[in-house]
Structures are given as C-alpha cells and as structure tokens.
XYZ file of C-alpha atoms in Angstrom:
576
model
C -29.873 -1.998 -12.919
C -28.404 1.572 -13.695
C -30.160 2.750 -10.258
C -28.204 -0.064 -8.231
C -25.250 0.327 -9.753
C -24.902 4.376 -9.122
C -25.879 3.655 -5.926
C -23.444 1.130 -4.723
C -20.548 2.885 -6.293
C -21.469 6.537 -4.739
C -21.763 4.452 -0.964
C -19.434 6.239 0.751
C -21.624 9.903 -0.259
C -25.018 8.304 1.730
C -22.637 8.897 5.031
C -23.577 12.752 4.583
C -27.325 11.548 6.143
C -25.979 10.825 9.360
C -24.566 14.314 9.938
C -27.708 16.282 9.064
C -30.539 13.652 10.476
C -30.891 15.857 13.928
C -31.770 18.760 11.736
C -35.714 18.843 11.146
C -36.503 18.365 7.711
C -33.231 18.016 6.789
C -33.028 14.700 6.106
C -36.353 14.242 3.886
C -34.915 16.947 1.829
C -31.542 15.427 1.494
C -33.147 12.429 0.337
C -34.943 14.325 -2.736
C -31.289 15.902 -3.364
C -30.368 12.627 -4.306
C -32.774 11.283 -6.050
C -32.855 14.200 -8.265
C -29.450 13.437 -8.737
C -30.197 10.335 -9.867
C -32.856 11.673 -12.225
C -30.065 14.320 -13.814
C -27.817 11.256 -14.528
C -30.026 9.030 -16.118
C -33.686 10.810 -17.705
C -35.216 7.641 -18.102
C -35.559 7.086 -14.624
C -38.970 9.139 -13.189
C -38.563 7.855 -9.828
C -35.642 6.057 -7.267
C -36.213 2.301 -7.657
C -36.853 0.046 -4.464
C -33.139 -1.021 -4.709
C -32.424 2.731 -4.130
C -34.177 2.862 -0.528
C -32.772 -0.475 0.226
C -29.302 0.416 -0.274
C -29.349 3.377 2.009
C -31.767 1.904 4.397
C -28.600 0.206 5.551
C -26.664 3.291 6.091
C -28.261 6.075 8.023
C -29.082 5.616 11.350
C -33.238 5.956 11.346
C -34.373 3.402 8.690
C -37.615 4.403 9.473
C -37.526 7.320 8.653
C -36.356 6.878 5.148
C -39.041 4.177 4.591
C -41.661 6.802 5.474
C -39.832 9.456 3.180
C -39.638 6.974 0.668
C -43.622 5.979 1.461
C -44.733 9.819 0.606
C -42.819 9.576 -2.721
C -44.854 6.464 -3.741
C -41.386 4.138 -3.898
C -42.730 0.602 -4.734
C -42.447 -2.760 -1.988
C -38.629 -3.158 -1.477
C -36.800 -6.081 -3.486
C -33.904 -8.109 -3.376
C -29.861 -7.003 -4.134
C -28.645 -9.811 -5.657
C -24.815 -11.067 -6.576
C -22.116 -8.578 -6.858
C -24.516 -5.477 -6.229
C -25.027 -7.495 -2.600
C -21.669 -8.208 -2.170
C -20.983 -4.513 -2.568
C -23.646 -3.974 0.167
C -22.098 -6.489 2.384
C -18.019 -5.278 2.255
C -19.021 -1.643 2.924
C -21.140 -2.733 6.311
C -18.225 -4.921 7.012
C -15.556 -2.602 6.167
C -17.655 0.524 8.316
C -17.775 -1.550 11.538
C -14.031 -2.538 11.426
C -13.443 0.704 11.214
C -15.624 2.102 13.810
C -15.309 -0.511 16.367
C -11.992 -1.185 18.864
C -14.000 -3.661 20.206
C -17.625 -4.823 20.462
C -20.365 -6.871 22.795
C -21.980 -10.126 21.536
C -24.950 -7.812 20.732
C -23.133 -6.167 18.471
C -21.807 -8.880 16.354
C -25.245 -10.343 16.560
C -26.513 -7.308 14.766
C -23.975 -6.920 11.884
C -24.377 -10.861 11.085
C -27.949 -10.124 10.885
C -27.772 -7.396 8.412
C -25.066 -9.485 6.503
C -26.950 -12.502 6.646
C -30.430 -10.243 5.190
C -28.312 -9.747 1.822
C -28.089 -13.672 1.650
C -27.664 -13.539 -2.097
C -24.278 -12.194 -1.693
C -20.782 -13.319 -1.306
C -20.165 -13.191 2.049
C -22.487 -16.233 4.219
C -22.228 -18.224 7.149
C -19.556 -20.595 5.828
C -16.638 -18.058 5.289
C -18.073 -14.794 7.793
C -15.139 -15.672 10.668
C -12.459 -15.584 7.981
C -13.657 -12.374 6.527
C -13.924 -11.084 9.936
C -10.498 -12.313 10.790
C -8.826 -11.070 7.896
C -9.777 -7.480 8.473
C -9.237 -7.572 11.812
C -5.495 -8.043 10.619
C -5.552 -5.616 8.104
C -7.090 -3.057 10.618
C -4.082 -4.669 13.515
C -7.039 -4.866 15.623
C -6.303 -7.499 17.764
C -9.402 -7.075 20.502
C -11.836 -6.740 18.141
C -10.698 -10.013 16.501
C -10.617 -11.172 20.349
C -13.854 -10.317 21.206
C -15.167 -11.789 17.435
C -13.503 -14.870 18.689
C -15.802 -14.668 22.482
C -18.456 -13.751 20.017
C -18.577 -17.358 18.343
C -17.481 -19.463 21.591
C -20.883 -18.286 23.490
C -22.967 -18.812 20.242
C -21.727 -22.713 20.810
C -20.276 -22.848 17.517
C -16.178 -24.572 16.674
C -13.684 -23.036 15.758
C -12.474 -24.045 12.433
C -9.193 -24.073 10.979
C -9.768 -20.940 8.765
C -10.871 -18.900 12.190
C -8.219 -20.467 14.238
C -5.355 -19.519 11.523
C -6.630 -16.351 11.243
C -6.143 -15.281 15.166
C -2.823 -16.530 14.857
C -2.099 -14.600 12.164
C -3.132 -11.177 13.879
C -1.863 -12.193 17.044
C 1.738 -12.147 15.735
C 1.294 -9.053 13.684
C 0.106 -7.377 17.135
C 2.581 -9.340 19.721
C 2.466 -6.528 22.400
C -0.882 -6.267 22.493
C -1.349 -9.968 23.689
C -2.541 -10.840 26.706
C -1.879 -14.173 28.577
C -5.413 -15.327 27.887
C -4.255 -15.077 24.086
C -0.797 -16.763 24.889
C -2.769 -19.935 26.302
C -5.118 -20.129 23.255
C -2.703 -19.538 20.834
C -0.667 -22.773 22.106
C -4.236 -24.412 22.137
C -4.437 -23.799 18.297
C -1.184 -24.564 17.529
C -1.694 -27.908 18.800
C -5.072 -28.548 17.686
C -3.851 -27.075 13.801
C -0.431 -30.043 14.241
C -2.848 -32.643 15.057
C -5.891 -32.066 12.681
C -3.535 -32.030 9.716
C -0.804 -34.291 8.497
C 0.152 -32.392 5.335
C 0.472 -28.375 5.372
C -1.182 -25.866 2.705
C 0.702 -22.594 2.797
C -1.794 -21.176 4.696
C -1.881 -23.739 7.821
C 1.710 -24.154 7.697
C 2.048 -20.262 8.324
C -0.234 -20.116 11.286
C 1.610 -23.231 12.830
C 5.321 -21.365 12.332
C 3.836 -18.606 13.961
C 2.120 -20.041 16.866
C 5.295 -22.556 17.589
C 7.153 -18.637 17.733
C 4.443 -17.073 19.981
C 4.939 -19.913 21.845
C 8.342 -19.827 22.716
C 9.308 -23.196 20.087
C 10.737 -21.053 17.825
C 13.004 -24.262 16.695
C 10.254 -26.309 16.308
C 9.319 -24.012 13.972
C 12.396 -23.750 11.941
C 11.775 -27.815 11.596
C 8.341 -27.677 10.600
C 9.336 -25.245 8.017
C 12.016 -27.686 6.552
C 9.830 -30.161 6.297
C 6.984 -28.578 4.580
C 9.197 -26.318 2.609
C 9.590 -29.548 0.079
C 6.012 -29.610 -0.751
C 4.611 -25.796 0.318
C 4.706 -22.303 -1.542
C 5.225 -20.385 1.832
C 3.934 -16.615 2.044
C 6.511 -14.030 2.510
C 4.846 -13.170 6.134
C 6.372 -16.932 6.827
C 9.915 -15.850 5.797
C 10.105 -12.368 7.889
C 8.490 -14.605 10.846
C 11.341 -16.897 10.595
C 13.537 -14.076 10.025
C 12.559 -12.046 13.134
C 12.590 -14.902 15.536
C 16.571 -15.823 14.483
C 16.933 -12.060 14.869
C 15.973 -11.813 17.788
C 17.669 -15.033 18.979
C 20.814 -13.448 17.562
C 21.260 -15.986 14.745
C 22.157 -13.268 12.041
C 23.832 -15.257 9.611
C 20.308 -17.456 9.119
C 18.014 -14.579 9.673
C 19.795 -12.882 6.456
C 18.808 -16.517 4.360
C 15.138 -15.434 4.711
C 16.010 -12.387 3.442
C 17.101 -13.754 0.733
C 13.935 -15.698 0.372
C 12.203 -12.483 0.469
C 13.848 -11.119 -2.158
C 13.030 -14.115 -4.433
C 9.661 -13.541 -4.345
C 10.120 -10.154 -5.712
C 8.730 -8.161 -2.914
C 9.918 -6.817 0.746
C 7.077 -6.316 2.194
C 6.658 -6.052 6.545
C 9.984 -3.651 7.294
C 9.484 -4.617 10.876
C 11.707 -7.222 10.255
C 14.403 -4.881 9.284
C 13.795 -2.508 12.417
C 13.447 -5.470 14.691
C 17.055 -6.370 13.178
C 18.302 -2.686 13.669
C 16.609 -2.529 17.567
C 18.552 -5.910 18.202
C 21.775 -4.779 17.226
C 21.518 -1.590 17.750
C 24.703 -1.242 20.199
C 27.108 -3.487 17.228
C 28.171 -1.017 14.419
C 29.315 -3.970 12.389
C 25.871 -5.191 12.259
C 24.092 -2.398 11.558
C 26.308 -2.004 8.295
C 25.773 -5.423 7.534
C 22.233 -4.474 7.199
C 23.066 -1.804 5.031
C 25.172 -3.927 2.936
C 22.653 -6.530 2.367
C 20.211 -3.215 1.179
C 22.625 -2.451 -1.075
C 22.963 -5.508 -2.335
C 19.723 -6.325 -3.083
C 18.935 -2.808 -3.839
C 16.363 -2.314 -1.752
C 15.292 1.182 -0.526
C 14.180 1.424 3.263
C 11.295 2.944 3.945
C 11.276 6.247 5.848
C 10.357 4.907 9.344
C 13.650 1.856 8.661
C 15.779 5.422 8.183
C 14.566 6.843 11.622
C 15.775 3.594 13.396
C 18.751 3.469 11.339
C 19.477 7.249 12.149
C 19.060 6.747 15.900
C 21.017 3.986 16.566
C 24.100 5.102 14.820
C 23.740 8.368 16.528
C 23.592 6.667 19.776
C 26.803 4.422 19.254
C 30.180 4.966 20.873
C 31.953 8.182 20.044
C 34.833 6.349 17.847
C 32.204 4.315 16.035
C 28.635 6.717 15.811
C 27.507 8.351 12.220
C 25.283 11.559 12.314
C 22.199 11.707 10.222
C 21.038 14.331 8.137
C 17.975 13.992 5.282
C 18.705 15.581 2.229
C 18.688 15.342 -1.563
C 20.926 14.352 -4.639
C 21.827 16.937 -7.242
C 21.575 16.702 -10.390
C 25.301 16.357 -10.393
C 25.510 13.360 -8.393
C 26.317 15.157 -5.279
C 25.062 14.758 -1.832
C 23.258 18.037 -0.720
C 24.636 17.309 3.105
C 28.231 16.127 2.652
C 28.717 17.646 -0.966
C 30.536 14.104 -1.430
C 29.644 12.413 -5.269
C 27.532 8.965 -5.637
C 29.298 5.683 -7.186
C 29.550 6.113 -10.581
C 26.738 4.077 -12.255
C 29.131 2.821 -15.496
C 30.529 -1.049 -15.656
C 33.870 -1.430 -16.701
C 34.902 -3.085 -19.661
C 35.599 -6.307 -17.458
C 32.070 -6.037 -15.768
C 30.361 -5.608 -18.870
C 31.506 -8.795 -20.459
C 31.386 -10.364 -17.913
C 27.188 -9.772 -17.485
C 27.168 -10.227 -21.459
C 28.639 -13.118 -21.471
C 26.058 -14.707 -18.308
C 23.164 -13.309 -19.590
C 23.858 -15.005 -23.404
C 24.102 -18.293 -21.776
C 21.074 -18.345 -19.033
C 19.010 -16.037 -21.160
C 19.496 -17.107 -25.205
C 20.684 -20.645 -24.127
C 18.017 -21.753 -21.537
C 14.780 -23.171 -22.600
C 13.111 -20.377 -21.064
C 14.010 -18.024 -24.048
C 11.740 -20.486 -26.212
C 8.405 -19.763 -24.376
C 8.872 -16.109 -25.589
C 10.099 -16.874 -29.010
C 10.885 -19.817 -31.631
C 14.228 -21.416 -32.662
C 13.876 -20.194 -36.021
C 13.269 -16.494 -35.101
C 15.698 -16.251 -32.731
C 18.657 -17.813 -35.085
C 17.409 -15.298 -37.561
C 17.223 -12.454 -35.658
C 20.952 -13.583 -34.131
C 22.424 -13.793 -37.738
C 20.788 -10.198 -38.789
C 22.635 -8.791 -35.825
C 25.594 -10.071 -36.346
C 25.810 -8.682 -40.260
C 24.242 -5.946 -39.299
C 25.650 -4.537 -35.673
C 26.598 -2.687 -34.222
C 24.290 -0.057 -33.379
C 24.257 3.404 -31.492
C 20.455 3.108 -30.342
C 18.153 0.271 -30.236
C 14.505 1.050 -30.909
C 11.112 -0.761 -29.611
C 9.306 0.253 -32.308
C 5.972 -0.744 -30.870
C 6.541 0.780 -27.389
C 7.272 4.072 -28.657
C 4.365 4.041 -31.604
C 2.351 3.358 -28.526
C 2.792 6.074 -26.597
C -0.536 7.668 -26.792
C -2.566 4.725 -26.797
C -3.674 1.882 -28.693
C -6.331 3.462 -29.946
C -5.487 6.607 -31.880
C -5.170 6.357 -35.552
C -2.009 4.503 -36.937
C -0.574 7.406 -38.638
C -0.470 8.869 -34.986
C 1.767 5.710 -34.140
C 3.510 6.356 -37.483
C 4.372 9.856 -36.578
C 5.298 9.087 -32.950
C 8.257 6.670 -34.444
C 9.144 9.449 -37.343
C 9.386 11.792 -34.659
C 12.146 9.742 -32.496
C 13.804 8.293 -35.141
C 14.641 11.338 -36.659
C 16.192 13.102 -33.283
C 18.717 9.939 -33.400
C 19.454 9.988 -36.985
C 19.921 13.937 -37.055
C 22.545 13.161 -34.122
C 24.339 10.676 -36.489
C 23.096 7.512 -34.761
C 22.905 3.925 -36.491
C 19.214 3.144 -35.436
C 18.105 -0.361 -35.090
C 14.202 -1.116 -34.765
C 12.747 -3.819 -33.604
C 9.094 -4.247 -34.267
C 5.861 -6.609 -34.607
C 5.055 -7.784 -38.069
C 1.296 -6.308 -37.474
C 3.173 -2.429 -38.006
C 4.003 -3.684 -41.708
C 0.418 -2.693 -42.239
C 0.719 0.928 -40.963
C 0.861 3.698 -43.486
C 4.080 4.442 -45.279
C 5.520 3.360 -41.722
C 8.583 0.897 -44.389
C 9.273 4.306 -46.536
C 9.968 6.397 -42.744
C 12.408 4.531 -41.900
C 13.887 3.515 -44.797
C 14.221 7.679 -45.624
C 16.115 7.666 -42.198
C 18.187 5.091 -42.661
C 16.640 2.520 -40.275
C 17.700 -1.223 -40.220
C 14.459 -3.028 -38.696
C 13.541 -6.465 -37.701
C 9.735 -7.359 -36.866
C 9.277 -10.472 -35.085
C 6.139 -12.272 -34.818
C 3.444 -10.591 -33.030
C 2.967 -12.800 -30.122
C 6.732 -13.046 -29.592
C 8.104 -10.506 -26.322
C 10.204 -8.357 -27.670
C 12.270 -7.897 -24.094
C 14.903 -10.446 -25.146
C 15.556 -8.950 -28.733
C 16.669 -5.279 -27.748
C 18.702 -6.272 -24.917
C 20.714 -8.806 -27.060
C 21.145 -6.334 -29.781
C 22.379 -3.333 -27.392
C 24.624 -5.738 -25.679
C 26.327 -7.120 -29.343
C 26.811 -3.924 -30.120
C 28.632 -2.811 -26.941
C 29.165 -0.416 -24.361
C 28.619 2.462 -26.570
C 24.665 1.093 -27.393
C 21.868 2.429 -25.870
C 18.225 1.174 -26.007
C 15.146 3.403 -26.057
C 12.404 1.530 -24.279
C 9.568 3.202 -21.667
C 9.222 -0.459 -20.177
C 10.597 -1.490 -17.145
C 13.456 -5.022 -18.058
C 12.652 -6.286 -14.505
C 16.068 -8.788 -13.975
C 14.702 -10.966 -11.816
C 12.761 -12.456 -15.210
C 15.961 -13.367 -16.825
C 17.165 -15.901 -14.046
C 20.272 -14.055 -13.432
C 22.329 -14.816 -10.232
C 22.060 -11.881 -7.203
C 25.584 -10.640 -8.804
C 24.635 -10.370 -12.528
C 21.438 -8.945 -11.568
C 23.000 -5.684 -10.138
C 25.772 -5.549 -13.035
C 22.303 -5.483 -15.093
C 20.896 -3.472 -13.632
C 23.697 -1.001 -13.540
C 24.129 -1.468 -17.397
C 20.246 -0.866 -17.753
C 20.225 2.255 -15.577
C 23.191 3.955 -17.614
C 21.585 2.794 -21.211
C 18.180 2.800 -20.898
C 16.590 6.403 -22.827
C 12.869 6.519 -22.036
C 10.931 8.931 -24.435
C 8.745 11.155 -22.659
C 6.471 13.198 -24.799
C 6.764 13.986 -28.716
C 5.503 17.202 -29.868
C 3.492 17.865 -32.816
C 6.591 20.059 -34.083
C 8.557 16.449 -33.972
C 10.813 17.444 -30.854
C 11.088 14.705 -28.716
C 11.435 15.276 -24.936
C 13.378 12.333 -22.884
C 15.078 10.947 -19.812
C 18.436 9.802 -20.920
C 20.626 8.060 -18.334
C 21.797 8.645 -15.251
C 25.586 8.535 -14.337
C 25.383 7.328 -10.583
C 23.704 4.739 -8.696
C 20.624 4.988 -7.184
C 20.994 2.197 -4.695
C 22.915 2.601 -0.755
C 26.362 3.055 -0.570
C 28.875 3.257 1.151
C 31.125 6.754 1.154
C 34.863 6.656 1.031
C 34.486 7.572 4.995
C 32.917 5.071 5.808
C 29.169 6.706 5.964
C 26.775 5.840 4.272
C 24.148 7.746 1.303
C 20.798 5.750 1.262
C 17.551 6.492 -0.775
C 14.431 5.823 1.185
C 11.135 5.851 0.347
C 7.737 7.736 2.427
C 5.653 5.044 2.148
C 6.055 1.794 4.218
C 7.878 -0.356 1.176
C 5.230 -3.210 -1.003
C 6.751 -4.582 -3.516
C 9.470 -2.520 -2.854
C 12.270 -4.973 -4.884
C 11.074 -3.482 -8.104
C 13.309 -1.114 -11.212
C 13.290 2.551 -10.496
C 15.047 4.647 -13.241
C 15.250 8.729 -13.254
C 16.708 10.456 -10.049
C 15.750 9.628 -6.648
C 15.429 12.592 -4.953
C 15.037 11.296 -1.247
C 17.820 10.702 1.093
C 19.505 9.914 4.055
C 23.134 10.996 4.511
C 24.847 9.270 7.565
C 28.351 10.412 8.047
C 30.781 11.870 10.690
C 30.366 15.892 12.115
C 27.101 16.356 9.980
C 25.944 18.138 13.283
C-alpha cells in the first residue's frame, strides 16, 4: 500500500520518461532511478511492487518497454488499483488529455475510455464519464473538444442524457463566441428537450434551461422560468450573472444590478465578465460607468485587475468634459494616493453612525433566535449583566484566539505565556482589559493568578459556545473608545445585518480590530493595529475615483480584508 500511494501522489514526476525515452538506455536507467528512490524512502521494500509498473505503464509513451524493463528486474504478474488509488489513476489521464487536446477524433476518445474503463474499480465509469468529460471541458473553456466529445457519443449510438446535455449548455455560454451555428441549433434542441423531460427544476437543470432560453435569443422566457422556479430552487451564482448579463446587454440596468445583489448574498462574486460586459455596454455613458463603481463601493467589492483595464479604457475614451485618466499606483502609509497625493475617506463612524449600527446589531444579533444556536439564554443574560457592572473597557481580549497562536498543540504554559505576553503590553499602556475565554483554560497552569496580577476582568463561556457574539457586544457597550484584539476574521454577512449596517460594521471593525502578530520570547508583542481610512472604492472630492483591485480574477471575492491594500487604481482628471 505504501508503494501505491508514493506513486500516485509523485504522478506528475513519471512525465520526466517521456522526455528521455529517444535516448538509448536512458529510459531503463531512469526506471532504476526511481525505484531506488522508492527503496531510500521506505527500506522494507526490496523491490517496486506490480502496482508500481502499473501506475506508470499508463504514463510513458512505450508500455512495452517498461514491461520488459520491469520483466529483467523480476517484477511479479501485474494486479489490480483499486478505489481511491484508481480514482487517482483515472483524474490524472483525464486531466492530461484535457489538457493536451483542442480537439480529438472518435479514435481518440475511444482510446482514453478504454484506459479509463481498464481501472473499472475506480470512481469514474460508464454512468457519469460524459459529465466528467463535460465538466472539464468547461473548466478548460474548451468548447470543441466538448463538441467533438459530444460527435464522439452520437456515432457510438448512445442518448444524450440530461447530465451531458446540461453540461454543453453550460460551456457553450461560458464560450459564446466560439459557437458555431451547428451549436446554436442544438443548443435550442436541448433546451426544448430539458423543458419537456422535466416538470419540476433542480438547480442544476434549471441553470442549463436559463441559459439555453439566452443563447437562444428568449432571454424573457428565461427571466419567467427563473421566477417560477426561484420559489422552490437554490440557483447557482453562474444563474444570477447569466441573468445579469443578458438585462445588461438588453440595457435593463436597473434589473441587471438586482442580480447583483443576489450575487452578493451568496457571499461570493465570482465570473467578472459580468462586470466588463456591463462596462463594454455602457462604455460611451459616464453616469453608468460610476454607477458601477458605486455599486463596488457599496458592496465593497474589489475588481479584479483585468475589470480595472476596462474601467481605465473606457473613461479614457469618453468625451473631453466627462473622461478620467488612469494611473496604477499605491496607498501610503498615510492614507495618501501615490498618483494624485489626494487622502482616502477617513475609516472612523461618527458618533451618530456608531449608535446607530449598535443599536441594529443589539436587536437582529442579541434579539433574534439566531444568537441562541451559538449560545444559551442563561449565558447570554449573564454575560449581559457582567458587562454592564463591569464596562466599560479599553481592549477586549479572545483569550483563546490569542493562547492559540502557535498551535493547539504546544504545551499549555506556551498558551499561558502567549496571553501573559499581550495582556501585559495593554495593561503597561494603562488599558482596562476584558477577557473572554472557554471554561476548558480554567485548567491551564496559573493561567487565574496571570491575569488576576494584571488586573484582568474575565468571563469564560461554555466551551462549545462561539465566542464571536461576546467580544463584539462587549467592545460595542463600552463605546467608541473600545477596541477588540481578535486574529479572526467577524465576517458581517453572519450577523444578518442589512447592506447599510453591514458597511457601518465593517467600518467600525476595520478601525477597532488589533490583530496580534507574533509574541517574542522577551514578551514584546508585535501587531497590526487599525487602519484610519477605508479600504473600499471611493469617490474623490473631484469627482475621480481611488479603487483597490486585486491580480487575480476575484473568487469569493465578497470576503473581510483588514491591513493596507497596497494595489490601486487612481482615475482622475490631468493624471497624464
């Protein structure tokens, strides 16, 4: 087992045999590099197992060859992979010829099902091979090869299936321009044939039906199908920026900006075509463009770098009276715009703003039911009343987060010395320390008589209990002045709170949040303490705009960020 399981996780390295196989000798002595590799890892094994020569029988390019090698060496009959060891086997021949193949002749996808099908203990069989297929032919946006997969099974007489028939839908919408009118006529085919074979949607069918009815030209249609399944069907976020793109592009703004929205409640913004297809739309209407921007900042959501590039040409390219330069640059550690030298917003709430957010997030947080699947009734009026004696506080502790900082499994007078080592920065600084802990750390040693010698007031709640909703409500009592010291990330969006209280939280987290980086053996603690502007795009006081953009194309791109973000793009007038 030891054998297979080196093998099939050092795959990729067996690649090295194709490059050296038209040397003579070259390859037979490559093969005893490696299996006296495999001896060096593991002494117990004398010689390569039959699951060894198997395994990389199925990835060189003369299989006979390394049969006869492995002949000369004595290498018993060859066995079987079996489960996730053939699985293994089975992805990486899949994943190779994706890769290697644009397209490909019947032949060829007669001779990878073949090799699949040999492994017939693994995952991958007869019964789900065209959705595999499918699937990576979207991943890969290879649209022919999924066309050609698609020839493949109409000659070998079998039917298309729902999963296959979804799937081609699916990648023919994430590769529109590459369609031909051959696809055009069989995606309306499987539109229909999906409508008719089912009378209830899954998410899954009701996706590849929205986006067929678009490819189609029944974008409407689709916009009623969606209303009607949206009352029984979670939809995919692919669904919402499908819907979104087609009311862009049919210059229904105002709806296209809903799905957004819908986006954004799932927590993620993933495919920013939608948001170029928006900006190549309207990319001769200033006031739309900012709208876009607005709705960014709103959300605060940071573009990728490729949304910036669109964004920076088509504000360039506007009327004279109306266009924006573009310049990338950074923000200082001031606040200040390296290109226009012009400051951020300010990150603090005012005292308005910051009751205001108190006052919601007391009565959907502490007051909904939700609170009670975290906590109990009991604990919570208890911990309420202790706060209210007891508050208020300069700095809020989680006690278990920062005793945690080097693991959970160093010894607990490691976690002891962690917390001695922050608490006493704070209390040297004349701080009134709360910390809030799990009643487990009562065990730790002489953990009660450290912060009792600093003048600690603690609370331990119950050890399954999440701690999230404790700190915040504590900081809060005590005020604008209260910070919390937490390295976890208070994601909003778990609290319920409307698109408006969300970014007045998430202002108030940025600009009292301290995360503890690194405590030294001396006891000095090393930290991040807030910033003082927002991170988010916004909107200078002439009328440009400062946005923070990110390299990679964003996934799960609605998440918290916290430090500085160095990355920028700085649209304004005479950059140039």
């Amino acid at each position: 087992m030891f054998q297979e399981r080196f093998v099939l996780r050092n795959l990729s390295r067996l690649y090295v045999s194709r490059n050296i196989l038209s040397i003579p000798g070259s390859f037979s002595c490559w093969c005893d590099r490696f299996f006296h590799s495999l001896s060096a890892v593991d002494r117990e094994i004398k010689k390569p197992t039959s699951t060894t020569v198997y395994s990389i029988r199925h990835y060189v390019e003369k299989p006979d060859l390394l049969k006869m090698v492995a002949g000369e060496r004595g290498f018993v009959k060859e066995t079987i992979l079996r489960g996730k060891a053939a699985t293994e086997v089975q992805e990486s021949l899949l994943t190779e010829f994706i890769k290697d193949h644009d397209d490909a002749s019947p032949e060829q996808w007669t001779s990878l099902l073949n090799k699949l099908f040999e492994l017939n203990h693994g995952m991958i069989h007869a019964a789900n091979i065209d959705g595999r297929i499918l699937e990576m032919c979207y991943v890969a946006k290879k649209l022919p090869l999924a066309r050609s997969y698609l020839n493949f099974i109409k000659c070998s007489g079998k039917k298309f299936n729902s999963v296959s028939v979804c799937g081609f839908i699916k990648i023919c919408h994430e590769c529109e321009s590459s369609m031909t009118p051959e696809d055009n006529q069989r995606i309306q085919v499987f539109t229909k044939y999906l409508m008719t074979k089912h009378q209830v949607f899954d998410s899954i069918t009701a996706d590849a039906v929205i986006k067929g009815l678009i490819l189609s030209g029944m974008g409407e249609e689709s916009l009623r199908i969606y209303e009607e399944a949206v009352k029984t069907t979670v939809f995919p976020v692919t669904t919402y920026a499908a819907l979104a793109s087609y009311l862009i592009k049919n210059n229904q703004p105002e709806r296209a900006v809903e799905f957004f929205r819908l986006m954004i409640s799932k927590g993620v913004l993933t495919h920013h075509k939608v948001f170029i297809d928006w900006i190549n739309f309207y990319d001769n209407d200033r006031k739309k463009l900012d709208e876009l921007l607005a709705f960014f900042r709103d959300v605060d959501f940071k573009p990728s770098k490729e949304i910036c590039d669109h964004l920076k040409a088509a504000y360039i390219k506007l009327p004279r009276e109306l266009s924006l330069d573009g310049v990338y640059g950074y923000v200082k550690n001031s606040g200040e715009c390296s290109v226009c030298q012009r400051p951020l917003d300010r990150l603090d709430l005012s005292e308005k703003e910051f009751r205001e957010m108190r006052k919601c997030f007391l009565e959907t947080v502490l007051v909904g039911n939700d609170i009670f699947q975290r906590s109990t009734p009991e604990e919570l009026q208890k911990f309420i009343t202790f706060v209210s004696k007891n508050a208020p506080f300069n700095i809020v502790l989680d006690g278990l987060n920062v005793a945690y900082m080097s693991g959970t499994s160093v010894a607990q007078e490691v976690n002891v010395g962690l917390v001695k080592g922050v608490v006493q920065h704070f209390h040297e600084r004349d701080n009134k320390i709360l910390l809030i802990g799990r009643k487990h750390m009562l065990g730790w040693p002489k953990f009660l008589s450290t912060l009792k010698e600093f003048d600690v007031k603690y609370f331990f709640i119950e050890n399954i209990s999440e701690d999230d909703i404790y700190i915040i409500y504590a900081t809060l009592y005590s005020g604008l002045d209260a910070y919390f010291v937490t390295r976890d990330l208070l994601r909003s969006e778990k609290f319920g709170l409307s698109e408006e209280q969300r970014s007045l939280f998430k202002r108030w987290q940025q600009s009292h949040q301290i995360f503890i980086t690194y405590v030294a053996p001396s006891g000095k603690v090393y930290m991040k303490t807030p910033i003082s502007f927002q991170m988010m795009v916004q909107k200078t006081s002439t009328g440009g705009w400062h946005i923070p953009y990110t390299e990679e194309t964003p996934v799960n791109s609605v998440k918290d960020e916290y430090g500085i973000h160095r990355k920028w793009l700085c649209l304004d007038r005479y950059l140039s």
